[in-house]
């Protein structure tokens, strides 16, 4: 992202130079100044790019181009994990110097048995390090043992194994680690977004906030914590709540659309808030909200998590109350950096957390600019 910002500065300075030049023959000096600004920005960018490459190479212990890294994603058909996977591949190859053919990314297709097989194949083919987004976090002990026996370090991402498993890595000096975010924080941010509205979520003024909760896959700690902590933020602030419905939408837009549609039919104006454990589901809920003739931020509130581009745009347009940025750039970077640390034989903490960022009308444009 640092490079991206610098590139933007270069582009802006160049545009400045061009538009000043276009202003007419008399503007020679200003044009020269703008050209100089563009040149300086460009050389600063080049220096920074070189520094970043050196830093990355140093972190990688010199050369990782012959190292094989196996990645398995719980399923490719997931909006957020697609952004994550794309950034992970970019960072590994373009910034850390892994050879493209040595970065193999597989689709777990939502099937743990299939994913376990893929991991087994990585092991048989003697991959040097693995980055794994498990279908079922509860499979971590078994997978960790397989990797440990083969002497292959493993970085788990996105779906957090339980605390006992993470403690075991530390106590038994197993080369395994987790990179993710603390989902309690994202839930709390969602609740705060409702508290920050004019009527603290109580649109009809009956003294309580009536909501429906559309959950991700409930086996996943992200879904559990977001569900619990979004509501907890309200009750901790002394706000009374009423849960009209809680249903699993498995992180999926179409499922959430159906759930919201049925709930709006059943509960109508009683629903003041729709909490969605992620943005894909918030996009689905919005389709049903609009179809029911309801208006977000006027007669209903809607919050999600992830900061998908479309959802952030909806926050700007007043069609979603808020979201929470699930920073896939920082998570991908951290996961890849941990993999390299393992390759270098360095010690790695068992748990590595990245912060979430609250996204409301106040900063949505800024976040959108970062995402592009
Ligand atoms: C969550 C994310 C969801 C989904 C899930 C997959 O962190 O918010 O959109 O991608 O991970 O495990």
CSV table of C-alpha atoms and ligand atoms in Angstrom, one decimal:
chain,number,residue,atom,x,y,z
A,1,UNK,CA,0.0,0.0,0.0
A,2,UNK,CA,2.9,2.3,0.7
A,3,UNK,CA,4.1,1.8,-2.9
A,4,UNK,CA,0.6,2.4,-4.1
A,5,UNK,CA,0.4,5.8,-2.4
A,6,UNK,CA,3.8,6.8,-3.8
A,7,UNK,CA,2.7,5.7,-7.3
A,8,UNK,CA,-0.4,7.9,-6.9
A,9,UNK,CA,1.8,10.8,-5.9
A,10,UNK,CA,3.9,10.3,-9.0
A,11,UNK,CA,0.8,10.2,-11.1
A,12,UNK,CA,-0.6,13.3,-9.5
A,13,UNK,CA,2.6,15.2,-10.0
A,14,UNK,CA,2.7,14.2,-13.6
A,15,UNK,CA,-0.9,15.3,-14.1
A,16,UNK,CA,0.0,18.6,-12.5
A,17,UNK,CA,2.9,19.0,-14.9
A,18,UNK,CA,0.8,18.1,-17.9
A,19,UNK,CA,-2.1,20.4,-17.0
A,20,UNK,CA,0.2,23.3,-16.1
A,21,UNK,CA,1.9,22.7,-19.4
A,22,UNK,CA,-1.5,22.9,-21.1
A,23,UNK,CA,-2.2,26.2,-19.5
A,24,UNK,CA,-0.2,28.0,-22.2
A,25,UNK,CA,3.2,29.2,-23.4
A,26,UNK,CA,3.8,31.7,-20.5
A,27,UNK,CA,3.8,29.0,-17.9
A,28,UNK,CA,7.3,27.7,-18.5
A,29,UNK,CA,8.6,28.2,-15.0
A,30,UNK,CA,5.6,26.6,-13.3
A,31,UNK,CA,5.8,23.8,-15.8
A,32,UNK,CA,9.5,23.3,-14.9
A,33,UNK,CA,8.6,23.3,-11.2
A,34,UNK,CA,5.9,20.8,-11.7
A,35,UNK,CA,8.2,18.6,-13.8
A,36,UNK,CA,10.8,18.8,-11.1
A,37,UNK,CA,8.1,17.8,-8.5
A,38,UNK,CA,7.2,14.8,-10.7
A,39,UNK,CA,10.8,13.8,-11.1
A,40,UNK,CA,11.5,14.1,-7.4
A,41,UNK,CA,8.3,12.1,-6.6
A,42,UNK,CA,9.4,9.5,-9.1
A,43,UNK,CA,12.9,9.1,-7.8
A,44,UNK,CA,11.6,9.0,-4.2
A,45,UNK,CA,9.2,6.2,-5.3
A,46,UNK,CA,12.0,4.3,-7.0
A,47,UNK,CA,14.2,4.6,-3.9
A,48,UNK,CA,11.3,3.4,-1.7
A,49,UNK,CA,10.6,0.5,-4.0
A,50,UNK,CA,14.2,-0.5,-3.9
A,51,UNK,CA,14.3,-0.2,-0.1
A,52,UNK,CA,11.2,-2.3,0.2
A,53,UNK,CA,12.6,-5.0,-2.1
A,54,UNK,CA,15.9,-5.1,-0.1
A,55,UNK,CA,14.0,-5.2,3.2
A,56,UNK,CA,11.8,-8.1,1.9
A,57,UNK,CA,14.9,-9.9,0.5
A,58,UNK,CA,16.7,-9.5,3.8
A,59,UNK,CA,13.6,-10.7,5.7
A,60,UNK,CA,13.6,-13.7,3.4
A,61,UNK,CA,17.1,-14.5,4.2
A,62,UNK,CA,18.3,-13.6,0.8
A,63,UNK,CA,16.7,-15.9,-1.7
A,64,UNK,CA,13.4,-17.7,-1.6
A,65,UNK,CA,13.0,-18.2,-5.3
A,66,UNK,CA,13.6,-21.9,-5.0
A,67,UNK,CA,11.3,-22.4,-2.0
A,68,UNK,CA,8.0,-24.1,-2.6
A,69,UNK,CA,5.0,-22.7,-0.8
A,70,UNK,CA,1.7,-24.5,-0.7
A,71,UNK,CA,-1.5,-22.5,0.1
A,72,UNK,CA,-5.0,-23.9,0.6
A,73,UNK,CA,-8.0,-21.7,0.8
A,74,UNK,CA,-11.2,-23.1,2.5
A,75,UNK,CA,-13.1,-22.3,-0.7
A,76,UNK,CA,-12.4,-20.1,-3.7
A,77,UNK,CA,-16.0,-19.1,-3.9
A,78,UNK,CA,-15.8,-16.6,-1.0
A,79,UNK,CA,-15.7,-12.8,-1.8
A,80,UNK,CA,-13.4,-11.9,1.1
A,81,UNK,CA,-11.0,-14.8,0.8
A,82,UNK,CA,-10.7,-14.1,-2.9
A,83,UNK,CA,-9.3,-10.6,-2.2
A,84,UNK,CA,-7.0,-12.1,0.5
A,85,UNK,CA,-5.7,-14.9,-1.8
A,86,UNK,CA,-5.1,-12.4,-4.7
A,87,UNK,CA,-3.1,-10.1,-2.4
A,88,UNK,CA,-1.2,-13.1,-0.8
A,89,UNK,CA,-0.1,-14.3,-4.2
A,90,UNK,CA,0.9,-10.8,-5.3
A,91,UNK,CA,2.9,-10.2,-2.2
A,92,UNK,CA,4.7,-13.5,-2.2
A,93,UNK,CA,5.8,-13.3,-5.8
A,94,UNK,CA,6.1,-9.5,-6.5
A,95,UNK,CA,7.5,-8.4,-3.1
A,96,UNK,CA,9.1,-11.4,-1.5
A,97,UNK,CA,10.6,-12.9,-4.7
A,98,UNK,CA,9.0,-16.4,-4.6
A,99,UNK,CA,8.9,-17.9,-8.1
A,100,UNK,CA,5.4,-18.0,-9.6
A,101,UNK,CA,5.5,-21.7,-10.2
A,102,UNK,CA,6.6,-22.4,-6.6
A,103,UNK,CA,3.5,-20.7,-5.2
A,104,UNK,CA,0.7,-23.2,-5.5
A,105,UNK,CA,-2.8,-22.2,-4.3
A,106,UNK,CA,-5.5,-24.8,-4.0
A,107,UNK,CA,-9.3,-24.7,-3.5
A,108,UNK,CA,-10.5,-26.6,-0.5
A,109,UNK,CA,-14.1,-26.4,-2.0
A,110,UNK,CA,-15.6,-26.3,1.5
A,111,UNK,CA,-14.7,-29.9,2.0
A,112,UNK,CA,-12.3,-30.8,4.9
A,113,UNK,CA,-11.6,-34.3,3.5
A,114,UNK,CA,-10.6,-32.9,0.1
A,115,UNK,CA,-8.5,-30.2,1.7
A,116,UNK,CA,-6.7,-32.7,4.0
A,117,UNK,CA,-5.8,-34.7,0.8
A,118,UNK,CA,-4.4,-31.6,-0.8
A,119,UNK,CA,-2.3,-30.9,2.2
A,120,UNK,CA,-1.1,-34.5,2.2
A,121,UNK,CA,0.0,-34.0,-1.4
A,122,UNK,CA,1.9,-30.8,-0.5
A,123,UNK,CA,3.7,-32.9,2.2
A,124,UNK,CA,4.5,-35.8,-0.2
A,125,UNK,CA,5.9,-33.3,-2.7
A,126,UNK,CA,8.1,-31.8,0.0
A,127,UNK,CA,6.8,-28.3,0.0
A,128,UNK,CA,9.0,-26.0,2.2
A,129,UNK,CA,6.2,-24.2,4.1
A,130,UNK,CA,2.3,-24.1,4.0
A,131,UNK,CA,-0.2,-21.3,4.5
A,132,UNK,CA,-3.6,-22.9,5.4
A,133,UNK,CA,-7.1,-21.5,5.6
A,134,UNK,CA,-8.8,-24.6,7.0
A,135,UNK,CA,-12.3,-25.6,6.1
A,136,UNK,CA,-12.8,-26.7,9.7
A,137,UNK,CA,-10.6,-25.0,12.3
A,138,UNK,CA,-11.1,-28.0,14.5
A,139,UNK,CA,-8.9,-30.1,12.1
A,140,UNK,CA,-5.9,-28.1,13.1
A,141,UNK,CA,-4.4,-30.6,15.6
A,142,UNK,CA,-4.5,-33.4,13.0
A,143,UNK,CA,-3.1,-31.2,10.2
A,144,UNK,CA,-0.5,-29.7,12.5
A,145,UNK,CA,0.8,-33.2,13.5
A,146,UNK,CA,1.0,-34.3,9.8
A,147,UNK,CA,3.1,-31.2,9.0
A,148,UNK,CA,5.2,-31.5,12.2
A,149,UNK,CA,6.1,-35.1,11.3
A,150,UNK,CA,7.2,-34.1,7.9
A,151,UNK,CA,9.2,-31.1,9.3
A,152,UNK,CA,7.1,-28.6,7.4
A,153,UNK,CA,6.1,-25.3,9.1
A,154,UNK,CA,2.6,-24.1,8.8
A,155,UNK,CA,0.9,-20.7,9.0
A,156,UNK,CA,-2.8,-20.9,9.6
A,157,UNK,CA,-4.9,-17.9,8.4
A,158,UNK,CA,-8.5,-16.6,8.8
A,159,UNK,CA,-10.1,-19.5,10.7
A,160,UNK,CA,-8.5,-19.6,14.1
A,161,UNK,CA,-7.7,-22.9,15.8
A,162,UNK,CA,-8.7,-23.1,19.4
A,163,UNK,CA,-6.6,-21.7,22.2
A,164,UNK,CA,-5.5,-25.2,23.5
A,165,UNK,CA,-4.1,-26.0,20.1
A,166,UNK,CA,-2.2,-22.6,19.9
A,167,UNK,CA,-0.8,-23.2,23.3
A,168,UNK,CA,0.4,-26.7,22.3
A,169,UNK,CA,2.5,-25.1,19.4
A,170,UNK,CA,4.3,-23.0,22.0
A,171,UNK,CA,4.7,-25.6,24.7
A,172,UNK,CA,5.9,-28.3,22.2
A,173,UNK,CA,8.0,-25.9,20.1
A,174,UNK,CA,5.9,-26.8,17.0
A,175,UNK,CA,6.5,-24.7,13.9
A,176,UNK,CA,3.0,-23.5,13.6
A,177,UNK,CA,1.4,-20.1,13.9
A,178,UNK,CA,-1.9,-18.2,13.4
A,179,UNK,CA,-2.4,-14.9,11.6
A,180,UNK,CA,-5.8,-13.3,11.8
A,181,UNK,CA,-7.9,-10.6,13.5
A,182,UNK,CA,-9.7,-10.7,16.8
A,183,UNK,CA,-13.3,-11.0,15.7
A,184,UNK,CA,-14.5,-9.6,19.1
A,185,UNK,CA,-13.2,-6.3,17.9
A,186,UNK,CA,-15.2,-6.4,14.6
A,187,UNK,CA,-18.4,-7.3,16.5
A,188,UNK,CA,-17.9,-4.5,19.0
A,189,UNK,CA,-17.3,-2.0,16.1
A,190,UNK,CA,-20.6,-3.1,14.5
A,191,UNK,CA,-22.5,-2.5,17.7
A,192,UNK,CA,-20.8,0.9,18.1
A,193,UNK,CA,-21.9,1.9,14.6
A,194,UNK,CA,-25.5,1.3,15.7
A,195,UNK,CA,-24.9,3.3,18.9
A,196,UNK,CA,-23.5,6.2,16.9
A,197,UNK,CA,-26.8,6.6,14.9
A,198,UNK,CA,-29.1,9.5,15.9
A,199,UNK,CA,-31.5,7.2,17.8
A,200,UNK,CA,-29.0,4.6,18.9
A,201,UNK,CA,-30.8,2.0,16.7
A,202,UNK,CA,-34.2,2.6,18.4
A,203,UNK,CA,-36.0,3.9,15.3
A,204,UNK,CA,-39.5,3.4,16.5
A,205,UNK,CA,-38.7,4.8,20.0
A,206,UNK,CA,-40.2,1.9,21.9
A,207,UNK,CA,-37.1,1.7,24.2
A,208,UNK,CA,-35.5,-1.3,22.7
A,209,UNK,CA,-33.5,-2.2,19.6
A,210,UNK,CA,-35.1,-5.0,17.6
A,211,UNK,CA,-32.8,-6.8,15.3
A,212,UNK,CA,-32.2,-9.8,13.2
A,213,UNK,CA,-28.8,-11.5,13.1
A,214,UNK,CA,-27.5,-13.1,9.9
A,215,UNK,CA,-24.6,-15.3,10.8
A,216,UNK,CA,-21.7,-16.7,8.9
A,217,UNK,CA,-20.7,-20.3,9.3
A,218,UNK,CA,-21.4,-20.8,13.0
A,219,UNK,CA,-18.5,-23.3,13.4
A,220,UNK,CA,-16.2,-20.3,12.7
A,221,UNK,CA,-15.1,-18.2,15.6
A,222,UNK,CA,-15.5,-15.1,13.5
A,223,UNK,CA,-19.2,-15.7,13.2
A,224,UNK,CA,-19.5,-16.6,16.9
A,225,UNK,CA,-17.7,-13.5,18.2
A,226,UNK,CA,-19.2,-11.0,15.8
A,227,UNK,CA,-22.7,-12.3,16.7
A,228,UNK,CA,-22.0,-12.0,20.4
A,229,UNK,CA,-20.0,-8.8,20.6
A,230,UNK,CA,-22.1,-6.7,18.2
A,231,UNK,CA,-25.1,-7.1,20.6
A,232,UNK,CA,-22.9,-6.9,23.7
A,233,UNK,CA,-21.7,-3.4,22.6
A,234,UNK,CA,-25.4,-2.3,22.8
A,235,UNK,CA,-26.2,-4.0,26.1
A,236,UNK,CA,-22.9,-2.8,27.7
A,237,UNK,CA,-24.0,0.8,26.8
A,238,UNK,CA,-27.3,0.1,28.6
A,239,UNK,CA,-29.4,-0.3,25.5
A,240,UNK,CA,-32.2,-2.9,25.7
A,241,UNK,CA,-32.3,-5.3,22.8
A,242,UNK,CA,-34.8,-7.8,21.3
A,243,UNK,CA,-33.6,-10.5,19.0
A,244,UNK,CA,-36.3,-11.3,16.4
A,245,UNK,CA,-34.3,-13.9,14.5
A,246,UNK,CA,-30.9,-15.4,14.2
A,247,UNK,CA,-30.1,-17.5,11.2
A,248,UNK,CA,-27.0,-18.9,9.5
A,249,UNK,CA,-26.2,-17.4,6.0
A,250,UNK,CA,-22.8,-19.1,5.7
A,251,UNK,CA,-21.1,-15.9,4.6
A,252,UNK,CA,-23.2,-16.1,1.4
A,253,UNK,CA,-25.0,-13.2,-0.4
A,254,UNK,CA,-27.9,-15.3,-1.9
A,255,UNK,CA,-28.6,-17.1,1.4
A,256,UNK,CA,-28.7,-13.8,3.3
A,257,UNK,CA,-31.0,-12.2,0.7
A,258,UNK,CA,-33.5,-15.0,1.3
A,259,UNK,CA,-33.2,-14.8,5.1
A,260,UNK,CA,-33.7,-11.0,5.1
A,261,UNK,CA,-36.6,-11.3,2.7
A,262,UNK,CA,-38.4,-13.9,4.8
A,263,UNK,CA,-37.7,-11.9,8.0
A,264,UNK,CA,-38.9,-8.6,6.5
A,265,UNK,CA,-42.1,-10.4,5.4
A,266,UNK,CA,-42.6,-11.9,8.9
A,267,UNK,CA,-41.6,-9.0,11.1
A,268,UNK,CA,-42.0,-5.9,8.8
A,269,UNK,CA,-41.4,-2.6,10.6
A,270,UNK,CA,-40.5,-4.3,13.8
A,271,UNK,CA,-37.0,-4.8,12.4
A,272,UNK,CA,-34.8,-1.8,13.2
A,273,UNK,CA,-31.4,-3.4,12.7
A,274,UNK,CA,-30.0,-6.1,10.4
A,275,UNK,CA,-26.6,-7.3,11.7
A,276,UNK,CA,-24.7,-9.3,9.1
A,277,UNK,CA,-21.5,-11.2,10.1
A,278,UNK,CA,-20.0,-10.1,6.8
A,279,UNK,CA,-20.5,-7.7,3.8
A,280,UNK,CA,-21.4,-10.3,1.2
A,281,UNK,CA,-24.5,-11.1,3.4
A,282,UNK,CA,-25.1,-7.3,3.9
A,283,UNK,CA,-25.3,-6.9,0.1
A,284,UNK,CA,-27.8,-9.7,0.0
A,285,UNK,CA,-29.8,-8.2,2.9
A,286,UNK,CA,-29.8,-4.8,1.1
A,287,UNK,CA,-31.4,-6.3,-2.0
A,288,UNK,CA,-34.3,-7.5,0.2
A,289,UNK,CA,-34.5,-4.2,2.1
A,290,UNK,CA,-34.9,-2.3,-1.1
A,291,UNK,CA,-37.3,-4.8,-2.6
A,292,UNK,CA,-39.5,-4.4,0.6
A,293,UNK,CA,-39.5,-0.6,0.0
A,294,UNK,CA,-37.5,0.1,3.2
A,295,UNK,CA,-34.7,2.8,3.4
A,296,UNK,CA,-31.4,2.2,5.1
A,297,UNK,CA,-30.5,4.9,7.7
A,298,UNK,CA,-34.1,6.1,7.7
A,299,UNK,CA,-36.3,3.2,8.7
A,300,UNK,CA,-33.7,0.4,9.1
A,301,UNK,CA,-30.0,0.1,9.9
A,302,UNK,CA,-27.7,-2.4,8.2
A,303,UNK,CA,-24.1,-3.3,9.2
A,304,UNK,CA,-21.5,-5.8,7.9
A,305,UNK,CA,-17.8,-6.7,8.1
A,306,UNK,CA,-15.0,-6.9,5.5
A,307,UNK,CA,-15.2,-3.6,3.7
A,308,UNK,CA,-15.8,-5.1,0.3
A,309,UNK,CA,-15.6,-2.3,-2.3
A,310,UNK,CA,-19.3,-2.5,-3.1
A,311,UNK,CA,-20.3,-2.3,0.6
A,312,UNK,CA,-18.0,0.7,1.3
A,313,UNK,CA,-19.6,2.4,-1.7
A,314,UNK,CA,-23.0,1.6,-0.2
A,315,UNK,CA,-21.9,3.2,3.1
A,316,UNK,CA,-20.9,6.4,1.1
A,317,UNK,CA,-24.3,6.3,-0.7
A,318,UNK,CA,-26.2,5.9,2.6
A,319,UNK,CA,-27.3,2.3,1.7
A,320,UNK,CA,-25.4,0.6,4.4
A,321,UNK,CA,-25.0,2.1,7.9
A,322,UNK,CA,-21.4,0.8,8.4
A,323,UNK,CA,-18.9,-1.9,7.9
A,324,UNK,CA,-15.6,-3.0,9.4
A,325,UNK,CA,-12.4,-3.2,7.4
A,326,UNK,CA,-11.0,-6.7,7.6
A,327,UNK,CA,-7.5,-5.8,6.4
A,328,UNK,CA,-6.6,-8.5,3.9
A,329,UNK,CA,-3.5,-6.5,2.8
A,330,UNK,CA,-2.0,-6.6,6.3
A,331,UNK,CA,-3.1,-10.2,7.0
A,332,UNK,CA,-1.6,-11.4,3.7
A,333,UNK,CA,1.6,-9.6,4.4
A,334,UNK,CA,1.9,-10.9,7.9
A,335,UNK,CA,1.1,-14.5,6.9
A,336,UNK,CA,3.7,-14.4,4.1
A,337,UNK,CA,6.3,-12.8,6.4
A,338,UNK,CA,5.7,-15.5,9.0
A,339,UNK,CA,6.2,-18.2,6.4
A,340,UNK,CA,9.6,-16.6,5.5
A,341,UNK,CA,10.6,-16.4,9.2
A,342,UNK,CA,10.0,-20.1,9.5
A,343,UNK,CA,12.1,-20.7,6.4
A,344,UNK,CA,14.9,-18.7,8.0
A,345,UNK,CA,14.6,-20.7,11.2
A,346,UNK,CA,13.5,-17.7,13.2
A,347,UNK,CA,11.2,-17.9,16.2
A,348,UNK,CA,7.5,-17.1,15.5
A,349,UNK,CA,4.8,-16.2,18.0
A,350,UNK,CA,1.9,-18.6,18.0
A,351,UNK,CA,-0.7,-15.9,17.5
A,352,UNK,CA,-0.4,-12.7,15.3
A,353,UNK,CA,-3.3,-10.3,15.2
A,354,UNK,CA,-4.1,-7.5,12.8
A,355,UNK,CA,-6.4,-4.7,13.8
A,356,UNK,CA,-9.8,-4.1,12.2
A,357,UNK,CA,-10.9,-0.5,11.3
A,358,UNK,CA,-14.4,0.8,11.8
A,359,UNK,CA,-15.9,2.2,8.6
A,360,UNK,CA,-18.8,4.7,8.7
A,361,UNK,CA,-19.9,7.6,6.5
A,362,UNK,CA,-17.1,9.7,8.1
A,363,UNK,CA,-14.1,7.6,6.7
A,364,UNK,CA,-15.7,5.4,4.0
A,365,UNK,CA,-14.2,7.4,1.1
A,366,UNK,CA,-10.8,7.2,2.6
A,367,UNK,CA,-11.1,3.4,3.0
A,368,UNK,CA,-12.4,3.1,-0.5
A,369,UNK,CA,-9.3,5.0,-1.8
A,370,UNK,CA,-7.1,2.6,0.1
A,371,UNK,CA,-8.8,-0.4,-1.4
A,372,UNK,CA,-8.5,0.7,-5.0
B,1,LIG,C1,-14.2,-13.8,7.6
B,1,LIG,C2,-14.8,-12.9,6.6
B,1,LIG,C3,-15.9,-13.6,5.8
B,1,LIG,C4,-15.5,-14.9,5.3
B,1,LIG,C5,-14.8,-15.8,6.4
B,1,LIG,C6,-14.3,-17.0,5.8
B,1,LIG,O1,-13.2,-13.2,8.3
B,1,LIG,O2,-15.3,-11.8,7.2
B,1,LIG,O3,-16.4,-12.8,4.8
B,1,LIG,O4,-14.5,-14.7,4.3
B,1,LIG,O5,-13.8,-15.0,7.0
B,1,LIG,O6,-13.7,-17.8,6.9
